[in-house]
XYZ file of N, CA and C in Angstrom:
603
model
N 18.001 -1.099 -22.512
C 18.084 -1.085 -21.171
C 18.710 -2.448 -20.487
N 17.969 -3.228 -21.336
C 17.749 -4.666 -20.995
C 16.609 -5.234 -20.450
N 15.660 -4.882 -20.281
C 14.127 -4.776 -19.554
C 12.889 -4.213 -20.842
N 11.728 -5.332 -20.673
C 10.745 -4.454 -21.417
C 9.697 -3.381 -20.892
N 9.925 -2.332 -21.354
C 9.727 -1.451 -20.964
C 8.518 -0.609 -22.022
N 7.934 -1.318 -22.391
C 6.857 -1.389 -23.071
C 5.122 -1.233 -22.477
N 5.629 -2.526 -21.363
C 4.197 -2.162 -20.820
C 4.054 -1.111 -19.361
N 2.725 -0.485 -19.054
C 3.092 0.182 -17.995
C 1.850 -0.154 -16.901
N 0.823 -0.672 -17.818
C -0.295 -1.141 -16.258
C -0.428 -2.832 -16.371
N -0.740 -3.332 -15.822
C -1.735 -4.580 -15.469
C -2.121 -5.093 -14.915
N -4.017 -5.491 -15.048
C -5.228 -5.347 -14.775
C -5.603 -7.025 -14.575
N -4.883 -7.470 -13.658
C -5.413 -8.765 -13.516
C -6.015 -9.542 -12.153
N -6.756 -8.593 -12.183
C -7.889 -8.651 -10.435
C -9.064 -9.901 -11.263
N -8.479 -10.627 -10.265
C -10.100 -12.242 -10.607
C -9.381 -13.264 -10.755
N -8.277 -13.225 -11.519
C -7.540 -14.210 -11.682
C -6.691 -14.795 -10.353
N -6.733 -15.900 -10.562
C -6.151 -16.302 -9.353
C -4.585 -16.706 -8.886
N -3.390 -16.620 -8.565
C -1.802 -16.922 -8.900
C -1.473 -17.592 -7.673
N -0.590 -18.762 -7.370
C -0.474 -18.875 -6.363
C 1.005 -18.268 -5.789
N 1.153 -18.768 -4.585
C 1.974 -17.520 -4.038
C 3.378 -17.089 -4.965
N 3.929 -18.493 -4.877
C 4.870 -18.738 -5.234
C 4.870 -17.977 -7.138
N 4.087 -17.818 -7.910
C 4.015 -16.906 -9.023
C 4.087 -15.518 -8.646
N 3.292 -15.158 -7.249
C 3.103 -13.922 -7.504
C 4.543 -13.273 -7.086
N 5.269 -14.163 -5.753
C 6.567 -13.825 -5.809
C 7.825 -13.531 -6.862
N 7.130 -14.239 -8.181
C 8.493 -14.520 -9.035
C 7.479 -12.569 -9.555
N 6.726 -12.344 -9.563
C 5.883 -11.328 -10.066
C 6.460 -10.498 -9.843
N 6.575 -10.130 -8.180
C 6.915 -8.892 -7.696
C 8.643 -8.014 -8.017
N 9.097 -10.012 -7.990
C 10.852 -10.530 -7.952
C 10.666 -9.548 -9.765
N 10.520 -9.466 -10.483
C 10.518 -9.150 -11.734
C 10.048 -7.807 -11.921
N 9.213 -7.580 -10.634
C 9.206 -5.695 -11.386
C 10.149 -5.208 -10.205
N 10.230 -5.505 -9.066
C 11.922 -5.486 -8.505
C 13.254 -4.876 -9.097
N 13.441 -6.236 -10.189
C 14.334 -6.407 -11.200
C 14.722 -5.383 -12.377
N 13.024 -4.938 -12.736
C 13.250 -3.573 -13.742
C 13.852 -2.209 -13.160
N 13.205 -2.438 -11.327
C 13.075 -1.180 -11.193
C 14.207 -0.471 -10.648
N 15.556 -1.645 -10.122
C 16.532 -1.870 -9.853
C 17.360 -1.071 -11.807
N 16.835 -1.790 -12.535
C 17.746 -0.994 -13.848
C 17.046 -0.089 -14.090
N 16.251 0.415 -14.320
C 15.744 1.118 -15.038
C 16.435 2.661 -13.998
N 16.264 2.125 -12.918
C 16.977 3.210 -11.429
C 18.256 3.409 -11.748
N 19.155 2.472 -12.029
C 20.263 2.560 -12.446
C 20.734 3.440 -14.021
N 19.782 3.344 -14.783
C 20.321 4.180 -16.211
C 18.986 5.529 -15.995
N 18.452 5.431 -15.007
C 17.579 6.745 -14.534
C 16.903 7.175 -15.369
N 16.058 5.932 -15.710
C 15.139 6.418 -16.729
C 13.697 5.507 -15.956
N 13.474 5.572 -14.496
C 12.378 5.004 -13.721
C 11.153 5.592 -13.714
N 11.426 7.116 -14.444
C 10.426 7.877 -14.123
C 9.549 8.338 -15.600
N 9.628 7.951 -16.947
C 9.714 7.427 -17.772
C 9.220 5.903 -18.247
N 9.835 4.800 -17.458
C 9.376 3.650 -18.253
C 9.202 2.806 -17.002
N 8.626 1.470 -17.401
C 7.870 0.779 -16.029
C 6.800 0.313 -16.081
N 6.884 -0.646 -15.330
C 5.369 -0.777 -14.376
C 4.680 -0.335 -13.693
N 3.892 0.950 -13.888
C 3.509 1.723 -12.719
C 2.365 1.507 -11.570
N 1.050 0.370 -12.783
C -0.070 0.533 -12.263
C -0.089 -0.809 -12.434
N -1.023 -1.849 -11.151
C -1.415 -3.088 -11.107
C -2.166 -2.894 -10.028
N -3.483 -3.924 -10.709
C -4.120 -4.795 -9.893
C -4.110 -6.171 -9.859
N -3.781 -7.484 -9.173
C -3.505 -8.536 -9.313
C -4.585 -9.082 -8.237
N -4.803 -10.613 -8.464
C -5.325 -11.417 -7.856
C -6.929 -11.566 -7.975
N -6.741 -12.872 -6.994
C -8.441 -13.012 -6.717
C -8.765 -12.630 -5.404
N -9.971 -12.770 -5.005
C -10.832 -12.935 -3.894
C -9.431 -14.100 -2.856
N -9.243 -14.826 -3.412
C -8.442 -16.008 -2.897
C -7.039 -15.471 -2.420
N -6.485 -14.683 -2.681
C -4.832 -13.998 -3.017
C -4.505 -14.312 -1.578
N -5.487 -13.560 -0.174
C -4.904 -13.836 0.937
C -3.830 -13.060 1.410
N -3.733 -13.504 2.831
C -2.863 -13.077 3.741
C -0.851 -13.826 2.962
N -1.274 -14.931 2.419
C -0.007 -15.572 1.964
C 0.502 -15.175 0.576
N -1.205 -15.017 -0.393
C -0.571 -14.338 -1.525
C 0.335 -13.047 -1.601
N -0.621 -12.015 -0.912
C 0.062 -11.152 -0.454
C 1.710 -10.850 -0.089
N 1.840 -11.628 1.043
C 3.122 -11.475 1.407
C 4.180 -12.124 0.705
N 3.571 -13.180 -0.078
C 4.794 -13.643 -1.283
C 4.752 -12.162 -2.063
N 3.477 -11.913 -2.975
C 4.164 -10.389 -3.459
C 5.627 -9.590 -3.188
N 4.602 -9.098 -1.957
C 5.376 -8.438 -1.112
C 7.199 -8.296 -0.851
N 7.200 -9.961 -0.858
C 8.603 -10.200 -0.725
C 9.717 -9.696 -1.782
N 8.692 -10.060 -3.060
C 9.458 -9.592 -4.477
C 9.844 -8.187 -4.538
N 8.839 -7.878 -3.934
C 8.985 -6.229 -4.143
C 9.828 -5.435 -3.140
N 10.117 -6.365 -2.377
C 10.655 -5.494 -0.994
C 11.985 -4.579 -1.294
N 12.903 -5.710 -2.140
C 14.069 -4.635 -2.320
C 14.258 -3.805 -3.212
N 13.173 -3.353 -3.292
C 12.820 -2.519 -4.130
C 11.776 -0.837 -3.309
N 11.621 -0.924 -2.004
C 10.608 -0.758 -1.858
C 9.252 -0.461 -2.921
N 9.201 -1.485 -3.285
C 7.655 -1.255 -4.217
C 8.262 -1.507 -5.642
N 9.416 -1.740 -6.118
C 9.476 -1.144 -7.441
C 8.903 0.247 -7.789
N 8.275 0.506 -9.071
C 7.849 1.684 -9.767
C 6.928 1.798 -9.300
N 5.786 1.288 -8.641
C 4.419 1.296 -8.678
C 4.120 2.789 -7.892
N 3.149 3.308 -8.710
C 2.369 4.502 -8.738
C 1.109 4.047 -7.840
N 0.494 3.138 -8.190
C -0.957 2.903 -8.178
C -0.879 0.978 -7.867
N -1.326 0.448 -6.359
C -1.637 -0.736 -6.312
C -3.089 -1.199 -5.825
N -3.424 -1.823 -6.587
C -5.364 -2.409 -6.314
C -5.279 -3.322 -5.558
N -5.445 -3.889 -4.355
C -5.702 -5.071 -3.861
C -7.116 -5.362 -2.733
N -7.878 -4.931 -3.849
C -9.011 -4.477 -2.987
C -9.757 -5.910 -3.040
N -10.338 -6.136 -2.001
C -11.369 -7.384 -2.026
C -10.582 -8.885 -2.172
N -9.323 -9.252 -1.364
C -8.061 -9.691 -1.715
C -8.231 -10.963 -0.402
N -8.956 -10.386 0.914
C -9.364 -11.504 1.797
C -7.692 -11.399 2.456
N -7.208 -10.166 3.007
C -6.273 -9.376 3.534
C -6.475 -9.813 5.099
N -5.461 -9.917 5.829
C -5.429 -9.821 7.211
C -4.265 -9.986 7.732
N -4.169 -9.211 9.181
C -3.499 -8.735 9.933
C -1.579 -9.204 8.942
N -1.781 -10.186 8.703
C 0.202 -10.802 8.402
C 0.322 -9.609 6.775
N -0.860 -10.096 6.029
C -0.434 -9.589 4.283
C -0.718 -7.875 5.138
N -1.189 -7.643 5.378
C -1.789 -6.034 5.313
C 0.065 -5.596 6.179
N 0.893 -5.650 7.134
C 1.802 -5.710 8.007
C 3.173 -5.802 6.702
N 2.802 -6.528 5.796
C 3.806 -7.009 4.795
C 3.572 -5.370 3.804
N 2.668 -5.377 3.403
C 2.364 -4.011 2.604
C 3.436 -2.953 3.326
N 2.637 -2.684 4.525
C 2.929 -1.735 5.273
C 4.604 -1.442 5.247
N 5.500 -2.951 5.636
C 7.059 -2.471 5.407
C 7.259 -2.785 4.109
N 6.574 -3.017 3.075
C 6.944 -2.988 1.604
C 7.001 -1.840 1.145
N 6.214 -1.015 1.416
C 5.981 -0.210 0.625
C 6.399 1.314 1.807
N 6.401 1.482 2.365
C 6.598 3.038 3.285
C 7.464 3.775 2.994
N 8.724 2.899 2.190
C 9.883 3.350 1.480
C 9.703 4.218 0.833
N 8.651 3.816 -0.571
C 8.044 3.988 -1.861
C 8.332 5.621 -2.104
N 9.402 6.044 -3.238
C 8.669 7.268 -3.515
C 7.996 7.808 -4.867
N 6.878 6.176 -5.235
C 6.254 6.420 -6.314
C 4.627 5.921 -6.148
N 4.434 4.932 -5.027
C 3.392 4.814 -4.598
C 2.044 5.513 -4.043
N 1.468 6.467 -4.955
C 0.241 7.765 -4.835
C -0.842 7.084 -4.317
N -0.957 5.714 -4.925
C -2.772 5.555 -4.275
C -2.613 3.424 -4.543
N -3.378 3.608 -2.903
C -2.887 2.115 -2.757
C -4.774 1.750 -2.248
N -5.281 0.784 -2.631
C -6.698 0.514 -2.859
C -6.598 -1.042 -1.969
N -7.236 -0.792 -0.917
C -7.654 -2.360 0.097
C -8.682 -2.387 0.714
N -9.706 -1.768 -0.212
C -11.039 -1.629 0.074
C -11.621 -3.249 0.189
N -13.081 -3.215 0.660
C -13.480 -4.717 1.049
C -12.477 -6.070 1.444
N -11.731 -5.635 2.389
C -10.503 -6.506 3.113
C -11.397 -6.745 4.527
N -12.268 -6.984 4.898
C -12.792 -7.097 5.874
C -11.998 -7.687 7.383
N -10.874 -8.485 7.189
C -10.404 -9.484 7.974
C -8.993 -8.213 8.616
N -8.942 -7.372 8.032
C -7.682 -6.004 8.310
C -8.314 -5.558 9.322
N -9.340 -5.176 9.759
C -9.906 -4.634 11.354
C -8.726 -3.454 11.784
N -9.341 -3.329 12.779
C -8.936 -2.451 13.633
C -6.973 -2.771 14.187
N -6.976 -3.940 14.180
C -5.517 -5.155 14.940
C -4.730 -4.455 13.557
N -5.193 -5.194 12.573
C -4.215 -4.764 11.175
C -4.056 -3.739 10.509
N -4.772 -2.737 11.188
C -4.269 -1.627 10.404
C -3.208 -0.805 11.456
N -2.948 -1.151 12.832
C -2.491 -0.935 13.797
C -1.014 -1.439 13.297
N -0.979 -2.656 12.761
C -0.059 -4.070 12.353
C 0.806 -3.022 11.033
N 0.185 -2.536 10.165
C 0.522 -1.912 8.813
C 0.945 -0.318 9.473
N 0.658 0.150 10.117
C 1.016 1.650 10.881
C 2.666 1.257 11.547
N 2.485 0.255 12.370
C 3.455 0.256 13.402
C 4.487 -0.551 12.208
N 4.661 -1.094 11.326
C 5.510 -1.872 10.008
C 5.714 -0.553 9.235
N 5.233 -0.055 8.961
C 5.130 1.182 7.639
C 6.093 2.329 8.992
N 5.649 2.865 9.987
C 7.145 3.265 11.592
C 8.158 2.882 11.302
N 8.527 1.509 11.821
C 9.815 0.273 12.041
C 10.344 0.254 10.349
N 10.103 0.641 9.162
C 10.905 0.932 8.606
C 11.091 2.165 8.271
N 10.734 3.515 7.929
C 10.961 4.603 8.087
C 12.127 5.224 8.814
N 12.020 4.764 10.047
C 12.273 5.057 10.914
C 12.135 6.197 11.757
N 12.239 6.791 13.302
C 12.052 7.642 14.188
C 11.479 9.312 13.506
N 12.422 9.938 12.042
C 12.886 10.736 11.146
C 12.513 10.658 9.655
N 11.585 9.013 9.209
C 11.252 9.300 8.070
C 9.122 9.945 8.398
N 9.110 9.928 6.735
C 8.115 10.063 6.693
C 7.009 8.874 5.660
N 6.090 7.756 6.272
C 5.626 6.862 5.956
C 4.994 7.501 4.832
N 5.151 6.751 3.728
C 4.127 6.459 2.172
C 4.353 7.862 1.887
N 5.506 9.197 1.671
C 5.816 9.879 1.039
C 4.715 10.257 -0.188
N 4.824 9.809 -0.653
C 3.963 10.187 -2.156
C 2.813 9.909 -2.412
N 2.261 9.590 -0.883
C 0.910 8.902 -1.281
C -0.632 9.781 -1.456
N -1.369 9.637 -2.315
C -2.167 11.054 -2.198
C -3.567 10.049 -2.003
N -3.598 9.352 -2.593
C -4.981 8.106 -2.816
C -4.853 6.730 -1.478
N -5.576 7.403 -0.402
C -5.562 5.763 0.403
C -6.932 4.947 0.816
N -7.436 4.384 -0.113
C -9.038 3.476 -0.067
C -9.024 1.975 1.133
N -9.657 2.632 2.180
C -9.713 1.694 3.266
C -10.995 1.347 3.280
N -12.094 1.745 2.045
C -13.548 1.102 2.788
C -13.915 -0.313 3.223
N -15.244 -0.320 3.599
C -15.478 -2.075 4.518
C -14.089 -2.780 4.904
N -13.204 -2.082 5.516
C -11.835 -2.783 6.403
C -12.181 -2.812 7.678
N -13.410 -3.040 8.128
C -13.397 -3.363 9.721
C -12.644 -2.240 10.398
N -12.477 -1.154 9.962
C -11.573 -0.309 11.009
C -12.129 0.436 11.910
N -12.373 0.371 13.459
C -13.009 0.874 14.350
C -11.483 1.763 14.940
N -12.251 2.425 16.530
C -11.169 3.189 17.167
C -9.884 3.518 17.169
N -9.396 2.340 17.813
C -7.740 1.958 17.477
C -7.159 2.317 16.748
N -8.115 1.774 15.229
C -7.201 1.429 13.641
C -7.433 2.841 13.509
N -8.198 3.928 13.960
C -8.146 5.508 13.354
C -7.159 5.990 14.188
N -6.987 5.473 15.348
C -5.807 6.160 15.777
C -4.633 6.039 15.434
N -4.396 4.891 14.569
C -2.740 4.190 14.472
C -3.325 5.233 13.240
N -4.318 5.362 12.005
C -4.014 6.040 11.321
C -3.672 7.541 11.164
N -4.559 7.896 11.754
C -3.984 9.558 12.765
C -2.563 9.355 12.537
N -1.967 8.615 13.797
C -0.834 8.849 14.010
C 0.032 9.416 12.649
N -0.081 8.071 11.583
C 1.032 7.694 10.604
C 0.681 8.986 9.994
N -0.378 9.451 9.013
C -0.529 10.685 8.647
C 0.024 11.495 8.464
N -0.548 11.826 10.039
C -0.103 13.105 11.027
C 1.739 14.131 10.610
N 1.850 14.469 9.880
C 3.663 14.902 10.067
C 3.662 16.229 9.956
N 4.859 16.806 10.878
C 5.282 18.158 10.746
C 6.450 18.241 10.467
N 6.712 19.634 10.942
C 8.374 20.000 11.164
C 8.572 20.264 9.601
N 9.847 20.605 9.611
C 10.542 20.987 8.405
C 10.475 19.786 7.583
N 10.304 18.455 7.687
C 10.449 17.022 7.283
C 9.368 16.696 7.013
N 7.861 17.947 7.444
C 6.854 17.141 7.141
C 6.534 16.898 5.381
N 5.150 15.790 5.551
C 4.541 15.395 4.655
C 4.107 16.754 3.424
N 5.113 16.592 2.411
C 4.323 17.421 1.354
C 3.008 16.691 -0.029
N 2.591 15.623 0.566
C 1.432 15.564 -0.124
C 0.335 15.399 0.941
N -0.758 15.346 0.351
C -2.176 15.434 0.580
C -2.876 14.422 0.338
N -3.448 13.476 1.518
C -3.900 12.227 1.509
C -5.589 12.226 1.085
N -5.530 11.762 0.152
C -7.470 11.205 -0.234
C -8.058 10.276 0.479
N -8.547 9.747 1.625
C -8.654 8.901 2.472
C -10.563 8.444 2.407
N -10.208 7.409 2.143
C -11.613 6.663 2.237
C -11.800 5.220 3.078
N -12.771 6.211 3.766
C -13.137 5.188 4.523
C -14.750 4.533 4.770
N -15.304 4.498 3.445
C -16.906 4.352 4.148
C -17.001 3.110 4.242
N -18.161 2.631 5.181
C -18.584 1.562 5.754
C -17.433 0.967 6.832
N -16.747 1.497 7.508
C -16.071 1.730 8.413
C -16.784 1.621 10.136
N -16.926 0.994 11.135
C -17.484 1.654 12.449
C -16.664 1.610 13.051
N -16.423 3.292 12.323
C -15.452 4.308 13.568
C -15.802 4.473 14.688
N -17.121 4.954 14.696
C -17.280 5.498 15.914
C -17.645 6.987 16.274
N -17.754 7.442 17.115
C -17.263 8.844 17.391
C -15.839 8.879 17.594
N -15.591 7.751 18.664
C -14.361 7.937 19.451
C -13.465 8.305 17.761
N -13.669 7.029 16.725
C -12.652 7.539 15.305
C -12.736 8.820 15.254
N -14.456 9.551 15.227
C -13.956 10.654 14.399
C -13.172 11.718 15.204
N -13.298 11.353 16.660
C -12.229 12.451 17.205
C -10.994 12.086 16.217
N -10.465 10.968 16.167
C -8.673 11.092 15.662
C -9.353 11.741 13.705
N -10.052 11.847 13.115
C -10.272 12.320 12.231
C -10.081 13.858 12.201
N -10.753 14.222 13.146
C -10.484 15.897 13.753
C -9.379 15.945 14.095
N -8.582 15.838 14.755
C -6.929 15.296 14.357
C -5.887 15.491 13.623
N -6.549 14.876 12.675
C -5.990 14.702 11.175
C -6.128 16.531 10.614
N -7.532 16.515 10.775
C -7.853 17.382 10.009
C -7.281 18.659 10.570
N -6.999 19.033 11.847
C -6.806 20.188 12.633
C -5.069 20.023 12.054
N -4.284 19.090 12.090
C -2.950 18.923 11.890
C -2.521 18.731 10.501
N -3.373 18.421 9.457
C -3.009 18.813 8.275
C -3.740 19.953 7.470
N -3.649 21.169 7.719
C -4.521 22.619 7.036
C -5.081 22.249 5.719
């Protein structure tokens, strides 16, 4: 196929990479995905799970990685672990835009990124909606979304409810396991949780 298909998982969390290296890595994943998709071998080959970067990665590093991944809607990644990477609004917005249309991403870990907050989650959801359009389903293959310790309050919960709830014939086929431990969601945020539950039986 002209690409290396021996690797399936890369675990490099805790290692610091400069933004230019992260962008090159994302570009390599995109190139692999585009090649394998053209050969109709994407489902059985390619890198599908990554955990990368240190707590100093920050928005600059995440945006650089997403710039490399954007042409392929997140490449073939099924699992992305960006927990404890000092991600804020700019970084999570890039993640939402890059992966909203991914046919593969089923697990996204953004835990322990306290700078995300409700504003960041709202940016994440808005970017995903912009990427998918009015009739699209954001993150159609998502099954595990981990947002523990991200400082998400009621406004962020309301945005999450909006992006997760889907109805009608084009509704979401996957059910999402949502982890929200240690967030200040308050009783108002619990109302958004109730809305998610009642809308997704």
